[in-house]
Short mmCIF file of C-alpha atoms in Angstrom, two decimals:
data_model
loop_
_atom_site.label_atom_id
_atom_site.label_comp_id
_atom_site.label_asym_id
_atom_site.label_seq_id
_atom_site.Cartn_x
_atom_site.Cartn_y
_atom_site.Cartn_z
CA UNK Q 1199 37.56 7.31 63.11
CA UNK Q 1200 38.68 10.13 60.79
CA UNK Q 1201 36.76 9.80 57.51
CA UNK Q 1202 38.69 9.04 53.98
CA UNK Q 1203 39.12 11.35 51.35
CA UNK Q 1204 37.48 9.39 48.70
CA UNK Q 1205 34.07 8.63 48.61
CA UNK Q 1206 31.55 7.00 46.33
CA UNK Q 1207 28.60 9.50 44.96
CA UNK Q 1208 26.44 6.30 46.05
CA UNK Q 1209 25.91 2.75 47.97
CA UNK Q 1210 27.70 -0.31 46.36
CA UNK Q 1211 28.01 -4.03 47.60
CA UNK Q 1212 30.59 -5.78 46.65
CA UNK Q 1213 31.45 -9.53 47.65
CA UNK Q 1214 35.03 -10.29 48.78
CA UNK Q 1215 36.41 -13.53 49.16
CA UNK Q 1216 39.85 -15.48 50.22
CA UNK Q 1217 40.49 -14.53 53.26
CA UNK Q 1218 41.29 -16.54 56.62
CA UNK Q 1219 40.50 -15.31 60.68
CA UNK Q 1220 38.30 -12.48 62.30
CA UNK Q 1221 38.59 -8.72 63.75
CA UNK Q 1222 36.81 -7.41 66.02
CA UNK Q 1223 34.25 -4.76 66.54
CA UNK Q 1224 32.09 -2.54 68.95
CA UNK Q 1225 29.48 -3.32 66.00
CA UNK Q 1226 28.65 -6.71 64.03
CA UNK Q 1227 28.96 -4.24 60.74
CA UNK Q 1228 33.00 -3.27 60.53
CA UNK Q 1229 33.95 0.41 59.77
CA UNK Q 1230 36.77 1.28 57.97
CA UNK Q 1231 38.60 3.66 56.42
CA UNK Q 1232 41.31 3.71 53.59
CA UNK Q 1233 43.88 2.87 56.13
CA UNK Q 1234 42.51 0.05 57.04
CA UNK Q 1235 41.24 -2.08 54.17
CA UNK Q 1236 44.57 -3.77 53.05
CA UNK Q 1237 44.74 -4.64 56.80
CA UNK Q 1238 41.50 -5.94 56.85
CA UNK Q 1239 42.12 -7.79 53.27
CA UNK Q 1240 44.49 -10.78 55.09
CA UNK Q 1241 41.42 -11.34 58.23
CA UNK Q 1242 38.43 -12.86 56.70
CA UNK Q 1243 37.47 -15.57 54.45
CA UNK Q 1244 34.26 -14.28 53.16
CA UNK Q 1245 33.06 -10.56 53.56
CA UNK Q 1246 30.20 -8.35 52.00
CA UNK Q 1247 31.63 -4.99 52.07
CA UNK Q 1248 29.37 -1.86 51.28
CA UNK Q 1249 30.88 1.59 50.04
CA UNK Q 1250 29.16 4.89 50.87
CA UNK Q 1251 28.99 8.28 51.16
CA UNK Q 1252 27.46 10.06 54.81
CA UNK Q 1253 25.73 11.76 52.36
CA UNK Q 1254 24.31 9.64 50.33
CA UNK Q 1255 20.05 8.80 50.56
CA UNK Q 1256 20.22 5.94 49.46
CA UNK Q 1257 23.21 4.92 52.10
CA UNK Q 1258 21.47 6.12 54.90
CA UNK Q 1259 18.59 4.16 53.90
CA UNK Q 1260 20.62 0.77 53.65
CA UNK Q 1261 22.87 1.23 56.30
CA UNK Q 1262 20.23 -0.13 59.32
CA UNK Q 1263 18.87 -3.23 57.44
CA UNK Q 1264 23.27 -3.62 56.54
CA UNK Q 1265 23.71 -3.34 60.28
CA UNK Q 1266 20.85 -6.10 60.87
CA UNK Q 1267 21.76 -8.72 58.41
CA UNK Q 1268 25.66 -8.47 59.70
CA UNK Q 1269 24.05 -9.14 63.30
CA UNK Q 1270 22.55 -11.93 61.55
CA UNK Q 1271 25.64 -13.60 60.44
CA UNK Q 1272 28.11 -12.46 62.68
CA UNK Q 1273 30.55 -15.38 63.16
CA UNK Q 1274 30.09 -16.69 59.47
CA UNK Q 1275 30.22 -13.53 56.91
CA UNK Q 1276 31.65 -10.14 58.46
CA UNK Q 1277 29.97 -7.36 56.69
CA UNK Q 1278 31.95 -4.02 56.47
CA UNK Q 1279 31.34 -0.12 55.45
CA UNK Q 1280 34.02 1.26 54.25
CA UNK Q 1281 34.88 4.38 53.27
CA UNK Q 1282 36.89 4.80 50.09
CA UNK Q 1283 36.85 3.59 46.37
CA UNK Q 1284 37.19 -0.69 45.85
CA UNK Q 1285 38.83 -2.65 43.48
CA UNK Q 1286 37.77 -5.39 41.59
CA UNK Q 1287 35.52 -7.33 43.15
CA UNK Q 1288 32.28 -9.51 42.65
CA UNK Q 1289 29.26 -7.43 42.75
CA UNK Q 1290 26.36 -8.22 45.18
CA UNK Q 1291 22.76 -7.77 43.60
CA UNK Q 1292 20.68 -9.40 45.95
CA UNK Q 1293 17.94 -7.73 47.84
CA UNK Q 1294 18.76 -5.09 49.98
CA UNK Q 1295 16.81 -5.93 52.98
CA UNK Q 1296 18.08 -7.58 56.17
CA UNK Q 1297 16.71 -10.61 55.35
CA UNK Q 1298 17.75 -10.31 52.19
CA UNK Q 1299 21.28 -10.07 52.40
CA UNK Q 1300 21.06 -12.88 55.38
CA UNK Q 1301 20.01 -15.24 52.93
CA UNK Q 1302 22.13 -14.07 50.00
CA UNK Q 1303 25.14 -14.06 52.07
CA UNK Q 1304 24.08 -17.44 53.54
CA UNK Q 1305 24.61 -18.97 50.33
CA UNK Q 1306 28.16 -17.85 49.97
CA UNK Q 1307 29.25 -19.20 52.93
CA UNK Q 1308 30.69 -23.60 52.25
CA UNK Q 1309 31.69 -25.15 49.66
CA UNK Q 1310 31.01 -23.89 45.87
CA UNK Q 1311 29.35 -27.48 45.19
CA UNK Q 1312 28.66 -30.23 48.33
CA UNK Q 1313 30.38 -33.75 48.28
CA UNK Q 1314 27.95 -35.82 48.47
CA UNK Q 1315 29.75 -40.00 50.15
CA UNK Q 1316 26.39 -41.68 50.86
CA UNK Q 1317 22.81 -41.99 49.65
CA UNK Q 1318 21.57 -40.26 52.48
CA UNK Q 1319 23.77 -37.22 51.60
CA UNK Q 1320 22.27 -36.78 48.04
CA UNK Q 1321 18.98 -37.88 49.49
CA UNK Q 1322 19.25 -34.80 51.64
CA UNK Q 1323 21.04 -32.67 49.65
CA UNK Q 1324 17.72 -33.42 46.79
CA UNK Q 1325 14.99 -32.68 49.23
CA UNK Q 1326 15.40 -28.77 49.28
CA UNK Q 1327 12.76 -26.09 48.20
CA UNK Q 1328 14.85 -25.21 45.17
CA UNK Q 1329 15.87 -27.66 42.20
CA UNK Q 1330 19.57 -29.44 42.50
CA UNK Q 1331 21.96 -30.15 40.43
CA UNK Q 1332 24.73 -32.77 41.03
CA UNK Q 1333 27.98 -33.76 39.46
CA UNK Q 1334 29.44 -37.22 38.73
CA UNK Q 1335 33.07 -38.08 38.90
CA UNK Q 1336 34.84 -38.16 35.47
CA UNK Q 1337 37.07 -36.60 33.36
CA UNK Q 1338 34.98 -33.04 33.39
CA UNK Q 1339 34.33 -32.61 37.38
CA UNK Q 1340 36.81 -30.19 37.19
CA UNK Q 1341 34.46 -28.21 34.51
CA UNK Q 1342 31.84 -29.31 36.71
CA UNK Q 1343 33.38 -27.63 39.64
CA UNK Q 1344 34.67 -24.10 37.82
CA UNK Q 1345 30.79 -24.10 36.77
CA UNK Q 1346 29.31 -24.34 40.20
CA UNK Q 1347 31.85 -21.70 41.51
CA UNK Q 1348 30.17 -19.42 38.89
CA UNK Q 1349 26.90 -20.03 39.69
CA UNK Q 1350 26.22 -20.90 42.81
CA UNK Q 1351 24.29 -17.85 43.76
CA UNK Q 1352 21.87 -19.20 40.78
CA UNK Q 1353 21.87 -22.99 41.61
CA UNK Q 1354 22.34 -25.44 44.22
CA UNK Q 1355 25.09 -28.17 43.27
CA UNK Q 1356 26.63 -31.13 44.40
CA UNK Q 1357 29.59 -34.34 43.24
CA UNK Q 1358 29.94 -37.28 43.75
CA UNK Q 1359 32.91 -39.37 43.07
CA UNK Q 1360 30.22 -42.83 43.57
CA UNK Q 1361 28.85 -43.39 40.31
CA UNK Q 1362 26.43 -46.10 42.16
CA UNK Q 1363 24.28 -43.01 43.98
CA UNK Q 1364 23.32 -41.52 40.76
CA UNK Q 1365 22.78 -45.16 39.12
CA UNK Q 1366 19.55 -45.50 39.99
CA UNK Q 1367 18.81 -42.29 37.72
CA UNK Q 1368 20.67 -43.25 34.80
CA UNK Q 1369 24.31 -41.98 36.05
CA UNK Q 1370 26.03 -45.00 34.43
CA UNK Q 1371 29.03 -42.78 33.31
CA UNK Q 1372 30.06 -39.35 33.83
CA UNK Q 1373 27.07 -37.46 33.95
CA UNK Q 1374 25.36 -34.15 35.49
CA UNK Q 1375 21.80 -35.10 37.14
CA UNK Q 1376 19.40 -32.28 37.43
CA UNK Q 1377 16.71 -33.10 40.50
CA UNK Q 1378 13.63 -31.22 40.56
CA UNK Q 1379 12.40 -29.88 43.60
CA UNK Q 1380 10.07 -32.41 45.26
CA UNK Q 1381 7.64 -29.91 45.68
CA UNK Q 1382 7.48 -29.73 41.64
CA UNK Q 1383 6.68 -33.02 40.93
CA UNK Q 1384 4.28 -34.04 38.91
CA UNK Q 1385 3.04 -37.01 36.49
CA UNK Q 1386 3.67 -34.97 33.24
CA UNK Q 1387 7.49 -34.33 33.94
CA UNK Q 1388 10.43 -36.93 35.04
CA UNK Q 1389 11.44 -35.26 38.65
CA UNK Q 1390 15.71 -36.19 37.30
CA UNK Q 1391 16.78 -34.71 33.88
CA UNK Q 1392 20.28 -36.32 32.91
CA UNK Q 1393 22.74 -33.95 31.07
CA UNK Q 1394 24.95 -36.38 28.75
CA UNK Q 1395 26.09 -33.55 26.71
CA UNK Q 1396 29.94 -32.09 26.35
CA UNK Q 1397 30.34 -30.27 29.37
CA UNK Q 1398 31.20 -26.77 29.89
CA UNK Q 1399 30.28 -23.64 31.52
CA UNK Q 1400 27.83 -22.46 28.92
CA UNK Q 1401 26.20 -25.74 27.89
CA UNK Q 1402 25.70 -25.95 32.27
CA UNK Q 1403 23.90 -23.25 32.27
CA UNK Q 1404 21.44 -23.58 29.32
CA UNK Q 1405 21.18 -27.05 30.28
CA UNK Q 1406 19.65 -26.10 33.76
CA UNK Q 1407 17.41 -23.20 32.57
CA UNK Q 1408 15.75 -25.40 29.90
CA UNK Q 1409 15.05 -27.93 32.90
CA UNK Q 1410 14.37 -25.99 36.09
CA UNK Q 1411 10.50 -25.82 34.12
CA UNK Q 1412 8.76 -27.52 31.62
CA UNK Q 1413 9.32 -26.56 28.60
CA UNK Q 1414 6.06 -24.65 27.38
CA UNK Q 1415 7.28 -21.57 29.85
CA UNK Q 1416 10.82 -21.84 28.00
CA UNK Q 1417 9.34 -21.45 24.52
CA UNK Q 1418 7.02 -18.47 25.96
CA UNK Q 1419 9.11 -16.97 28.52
CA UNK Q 1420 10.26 -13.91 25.90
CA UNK Q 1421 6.47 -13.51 24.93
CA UNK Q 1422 5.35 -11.58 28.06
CA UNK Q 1423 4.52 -14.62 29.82
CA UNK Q 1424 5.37 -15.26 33.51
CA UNK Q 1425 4.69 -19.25 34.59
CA UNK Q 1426 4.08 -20.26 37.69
CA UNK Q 1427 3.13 -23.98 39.13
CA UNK Q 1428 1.98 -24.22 42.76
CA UNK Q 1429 -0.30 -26.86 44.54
CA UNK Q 1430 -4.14 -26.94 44.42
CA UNK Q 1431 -4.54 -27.74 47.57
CA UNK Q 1432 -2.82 -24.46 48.54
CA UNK Q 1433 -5.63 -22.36 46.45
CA UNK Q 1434 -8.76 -24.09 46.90
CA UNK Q 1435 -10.83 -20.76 47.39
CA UNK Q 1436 -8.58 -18.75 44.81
CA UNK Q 1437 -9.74 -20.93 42.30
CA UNK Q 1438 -13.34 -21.42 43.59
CA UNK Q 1439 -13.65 -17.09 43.86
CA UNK Q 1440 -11.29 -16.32 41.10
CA UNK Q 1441 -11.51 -18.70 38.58
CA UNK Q 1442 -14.79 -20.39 38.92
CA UNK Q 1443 -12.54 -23.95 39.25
CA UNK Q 1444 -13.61 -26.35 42.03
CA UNK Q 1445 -11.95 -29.45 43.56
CA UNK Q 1446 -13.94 -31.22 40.48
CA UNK Q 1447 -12.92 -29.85 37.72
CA UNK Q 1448 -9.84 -31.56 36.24
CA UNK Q 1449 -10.41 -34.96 37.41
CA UNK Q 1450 -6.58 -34.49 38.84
CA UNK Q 1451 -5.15 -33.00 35.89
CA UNK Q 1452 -3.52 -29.76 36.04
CA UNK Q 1453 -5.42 -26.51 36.41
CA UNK Q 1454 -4.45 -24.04 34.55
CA UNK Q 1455 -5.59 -19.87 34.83
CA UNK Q 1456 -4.12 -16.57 33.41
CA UNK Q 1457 -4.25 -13.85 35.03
CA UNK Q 1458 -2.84 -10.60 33.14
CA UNK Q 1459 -1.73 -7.35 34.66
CA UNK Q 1460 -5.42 -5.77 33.84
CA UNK Q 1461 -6.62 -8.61 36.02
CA UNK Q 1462 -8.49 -10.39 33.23
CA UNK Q 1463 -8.69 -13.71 34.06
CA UNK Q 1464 -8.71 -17.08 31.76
CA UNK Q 1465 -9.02 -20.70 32.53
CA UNK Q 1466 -8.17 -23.43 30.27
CA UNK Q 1467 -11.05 -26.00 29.22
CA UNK Q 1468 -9.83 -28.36 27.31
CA UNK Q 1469 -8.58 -31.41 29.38
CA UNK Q 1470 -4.27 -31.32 30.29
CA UNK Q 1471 -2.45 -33.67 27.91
CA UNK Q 1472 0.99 -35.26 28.80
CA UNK Q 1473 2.58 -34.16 25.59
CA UNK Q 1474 1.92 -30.23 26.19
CA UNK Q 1475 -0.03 -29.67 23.08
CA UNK Q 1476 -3.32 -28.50 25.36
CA UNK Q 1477 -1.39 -26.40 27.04
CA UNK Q 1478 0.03 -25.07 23.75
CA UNK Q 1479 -2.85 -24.31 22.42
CA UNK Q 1480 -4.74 -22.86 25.21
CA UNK Q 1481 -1.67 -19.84 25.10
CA UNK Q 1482 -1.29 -19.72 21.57
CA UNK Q 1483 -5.12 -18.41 21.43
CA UNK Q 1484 -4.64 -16.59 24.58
CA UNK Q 1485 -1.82 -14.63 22.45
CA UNK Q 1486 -4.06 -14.14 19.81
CA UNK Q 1487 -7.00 -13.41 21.44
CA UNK Q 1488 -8.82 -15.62 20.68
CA UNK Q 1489 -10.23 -16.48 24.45
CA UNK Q 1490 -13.26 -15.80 26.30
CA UNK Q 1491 -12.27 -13.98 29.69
CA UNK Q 1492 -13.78 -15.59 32.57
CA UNK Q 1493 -15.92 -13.49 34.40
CA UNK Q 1494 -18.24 -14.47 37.94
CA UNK Q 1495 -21.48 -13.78 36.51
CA UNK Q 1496 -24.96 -14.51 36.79
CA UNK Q 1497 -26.54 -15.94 33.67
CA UNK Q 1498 -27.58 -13.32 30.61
CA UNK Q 1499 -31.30 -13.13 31.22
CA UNK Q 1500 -33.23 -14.74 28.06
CA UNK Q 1501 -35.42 -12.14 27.80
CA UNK Q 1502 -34.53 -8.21 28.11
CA UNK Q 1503 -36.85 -6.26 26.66
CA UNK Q 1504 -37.96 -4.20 29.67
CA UNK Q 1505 -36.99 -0.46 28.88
CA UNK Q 1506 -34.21 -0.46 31.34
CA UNK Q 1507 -32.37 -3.35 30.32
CA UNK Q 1508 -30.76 -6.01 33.38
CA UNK Q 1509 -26.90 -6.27 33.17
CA UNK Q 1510 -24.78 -8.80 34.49
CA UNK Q 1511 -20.92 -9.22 34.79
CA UNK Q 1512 -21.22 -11.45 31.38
CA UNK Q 1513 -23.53 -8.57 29.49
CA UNK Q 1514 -21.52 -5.72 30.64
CA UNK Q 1515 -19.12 -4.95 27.77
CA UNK Q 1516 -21.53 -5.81 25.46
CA UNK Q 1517 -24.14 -3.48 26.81
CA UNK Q 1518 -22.46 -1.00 27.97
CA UNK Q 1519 -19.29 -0.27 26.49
CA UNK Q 1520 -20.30 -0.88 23.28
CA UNK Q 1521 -22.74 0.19 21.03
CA UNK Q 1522 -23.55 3.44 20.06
CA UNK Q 1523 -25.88 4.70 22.82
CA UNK Q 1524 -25.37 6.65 26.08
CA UNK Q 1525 -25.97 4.66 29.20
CA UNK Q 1526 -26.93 5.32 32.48
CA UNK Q 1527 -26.05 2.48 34.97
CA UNK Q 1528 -26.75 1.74 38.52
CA UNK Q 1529 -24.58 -0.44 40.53
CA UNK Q 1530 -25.49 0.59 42.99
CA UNK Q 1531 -23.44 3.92 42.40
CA UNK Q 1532 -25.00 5.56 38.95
CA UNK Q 1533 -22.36 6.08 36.50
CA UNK Q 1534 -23.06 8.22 32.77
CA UNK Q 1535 -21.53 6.49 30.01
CA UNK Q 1536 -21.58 8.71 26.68
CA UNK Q 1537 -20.87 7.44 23.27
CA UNK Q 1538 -17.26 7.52 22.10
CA UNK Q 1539 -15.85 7.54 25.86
CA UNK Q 1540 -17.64 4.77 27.71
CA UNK Q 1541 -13.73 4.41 29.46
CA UNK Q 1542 -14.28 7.93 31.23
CA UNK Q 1543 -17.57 7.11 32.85
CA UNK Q 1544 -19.32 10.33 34.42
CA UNK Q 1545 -20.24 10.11 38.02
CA UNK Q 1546 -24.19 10.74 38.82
CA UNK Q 1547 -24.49 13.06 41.78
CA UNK Q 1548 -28.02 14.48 40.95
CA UNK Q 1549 -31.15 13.95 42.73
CA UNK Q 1550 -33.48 10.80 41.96
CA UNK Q 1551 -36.41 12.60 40.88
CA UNK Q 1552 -37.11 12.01 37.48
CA UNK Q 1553 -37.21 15.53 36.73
CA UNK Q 1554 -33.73 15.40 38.16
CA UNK Q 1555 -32.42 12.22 35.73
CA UNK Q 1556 -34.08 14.16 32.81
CA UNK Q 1557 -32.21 17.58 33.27
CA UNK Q 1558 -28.80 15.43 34.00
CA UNK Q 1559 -29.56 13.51 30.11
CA UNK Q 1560 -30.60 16.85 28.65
CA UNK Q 1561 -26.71 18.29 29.76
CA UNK Q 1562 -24.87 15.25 28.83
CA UNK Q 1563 -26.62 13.30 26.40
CA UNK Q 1564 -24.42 12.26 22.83
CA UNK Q 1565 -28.33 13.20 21.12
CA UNK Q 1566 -30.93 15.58 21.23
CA UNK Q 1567 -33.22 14.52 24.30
CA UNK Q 1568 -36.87 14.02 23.16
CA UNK Q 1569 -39.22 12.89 26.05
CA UNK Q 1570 -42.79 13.24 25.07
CA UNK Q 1571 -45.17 14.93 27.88
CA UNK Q 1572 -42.72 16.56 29.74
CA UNK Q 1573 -40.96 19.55 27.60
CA UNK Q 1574 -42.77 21.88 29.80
CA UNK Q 1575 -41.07 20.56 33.07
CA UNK Q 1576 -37.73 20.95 31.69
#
């Protein structure tokens, strides 16, 4: 195939839709040139189509895993290269690994929201990993549908024209029923959140993003904080090793850490209330710092008054980095910690004869060293 005479300076995706039947190809990944695009424009229905330049690293890195994924879904998405500027299109940022762009293309392939004729449909259609979101017939499905055609690569949805499967939830009139996933639930939150609200596009959206969690990781989410919720069960020995949090503890309430990027590590103590004020709380002084890091530590010996002093995890900051002495610490490597950068620890590589300690304190010692007895071996 002769090669076009435009070319992009780098790899783009783009997603095109609306078009019916199939070409073929000696690969699963199509490769075309100018000549062939408005051609290939009238064959497919759905098609991720990447643009590159030979040239380009990034292309050449992309172009395998591309090749992969359209393996992957040959017979439902045909992926293409082509060579030569696009037009407007929608823009694909999903992941840019195989099985990446599998899934991501996946999604695009069906209906923009699922009609759902029986219980057992929106019985199934509810039961997936991620949370739901279904329509009821009225006035604004159409608004309903225009919204799910928007965002379906953010949400899952579904209608109904049966206002008796959504009764049970409270769909007595037109209404938009958000399920959780079942893998969410949980005694503090109702698992279906009913949207009774005007509806439109925008008011969709923010209605599902203040739902999809509980609220305490909406009001925080702009705060540098990153919720998570997963099951116990799953991280019995991450909370036993990590967080010093056993089967016991919480009587079946929630358990809830923080772990920040430093890898300091806090647990909440006060018991999980229903209304979120704990929970509340237990940030709020995390924010202001007013918590006490957990740390795995033995217990701060009552009595230290030996002239080299025992540390533990609990006693380390305030032995060691603070203060306004030099330390010398053995665990078991021997770091040199001097007054006014106990963060740029020296590394002890000396002998272990105390004549060898001594000369290592007289060199890098904050203060004059004064051992009685022993000037004359120095």
């Amino acid at each position: 195939m002769a090669a076009a005479a435009r070319l992009l300076p780098a790899v783009a995706l783009a997603l095109w839709s609306g078009f019916p039947a199939a070409v073929s190809s000696r690969r699963d990944a199509l490769e075309l040139g100018d000549a062939d695009f408005d051609y290939l424009a009238t064959e497919h229905e759905t098609m991720l189509v990447m643009f590159y330049a030979p040239w380009c690293g990034h292309c050449k890195k992309l172009s395998p895993e591309f090749e992969k994924a359209a393996t992957r879904l040959k017979g439902t998405v045909q992926l293409a290269k082509i060579f030569r500027n696009g037009r407007d299109s929608s823009p694909y940022d999903g992941p840019r690994s195989a099985d990446g762009i599998y899934h991501s293309m996946k999604k695009q392939t069906g209906p923009d929201s699922v009609p759902l004729l029986a219980e057992e449909d929106l019985q199934t259609f509810t039961s997936h990993y991620d949370a739901s979101v279904v329509g009821a017939d009225g006035s604004r499905l159409p608004e309903f549908l225009r919204a799910a055609a928007l965002l379906r690569d953010q949400f899952r949805f579904a209608h109904t024209e049966d206002l008796q499967l959504g009764r049970e939830y409270g769909a007595t009139s037109e209404v938009v029923l958000l399920f959780r996933p079942p893998r969410m639930s949980n005694k503090f939150e109702d698992s279906v959140v009913v949207f009774k609200d005007f509806l439109t596009i925008g008011s969709l959206r923010r209605f599902i993003r203040d739902n999809m969690v509980m609220k305490m990781a909406t009001k925080y989410s702009r705060r540098g904080l990153t919720f998570s919720v997963a099951n116990q069960k799953d991280f019995l020995s991450e909370l036993e090793d990590e967080f010093g949090l056993g089967t016991s503890d919480g009587g079946g309430l929630p358990l809830v850490t923080i772990r920040t990027h430093l890898g300091h590590k806090y647990t909440m103590r006060e018991e999980f209330t229903r209304d979120g004020r704990s929970l509340e709380r237990f940030v709020e002084d995390f924010l202001a710092g007013r918590l006490k890091r957990f740390i795995r530590s033995e217990p701060v010996p009552e009595k230290n008054l030996a002239a080299v002093k025992v540390v533990v995890a609990e006693s380390f900051d305030d032995v060691v980095k603070a203060g306004d002495k030099d330390v010398l610490i053995q665990y078991p490597t021997i770091y040199f910690a001097p007054v006014g950068k106990k963060d740029e620890p020296i590394r002890y590589e000396g002998g272990r004869e105390l004549r060898d300690f001594l000369a290592f304190l007289k060199k890098e010692a904050s203060h004059r060293l004064v051992v009685g007895g022993l000037k004359a071996e120095l």
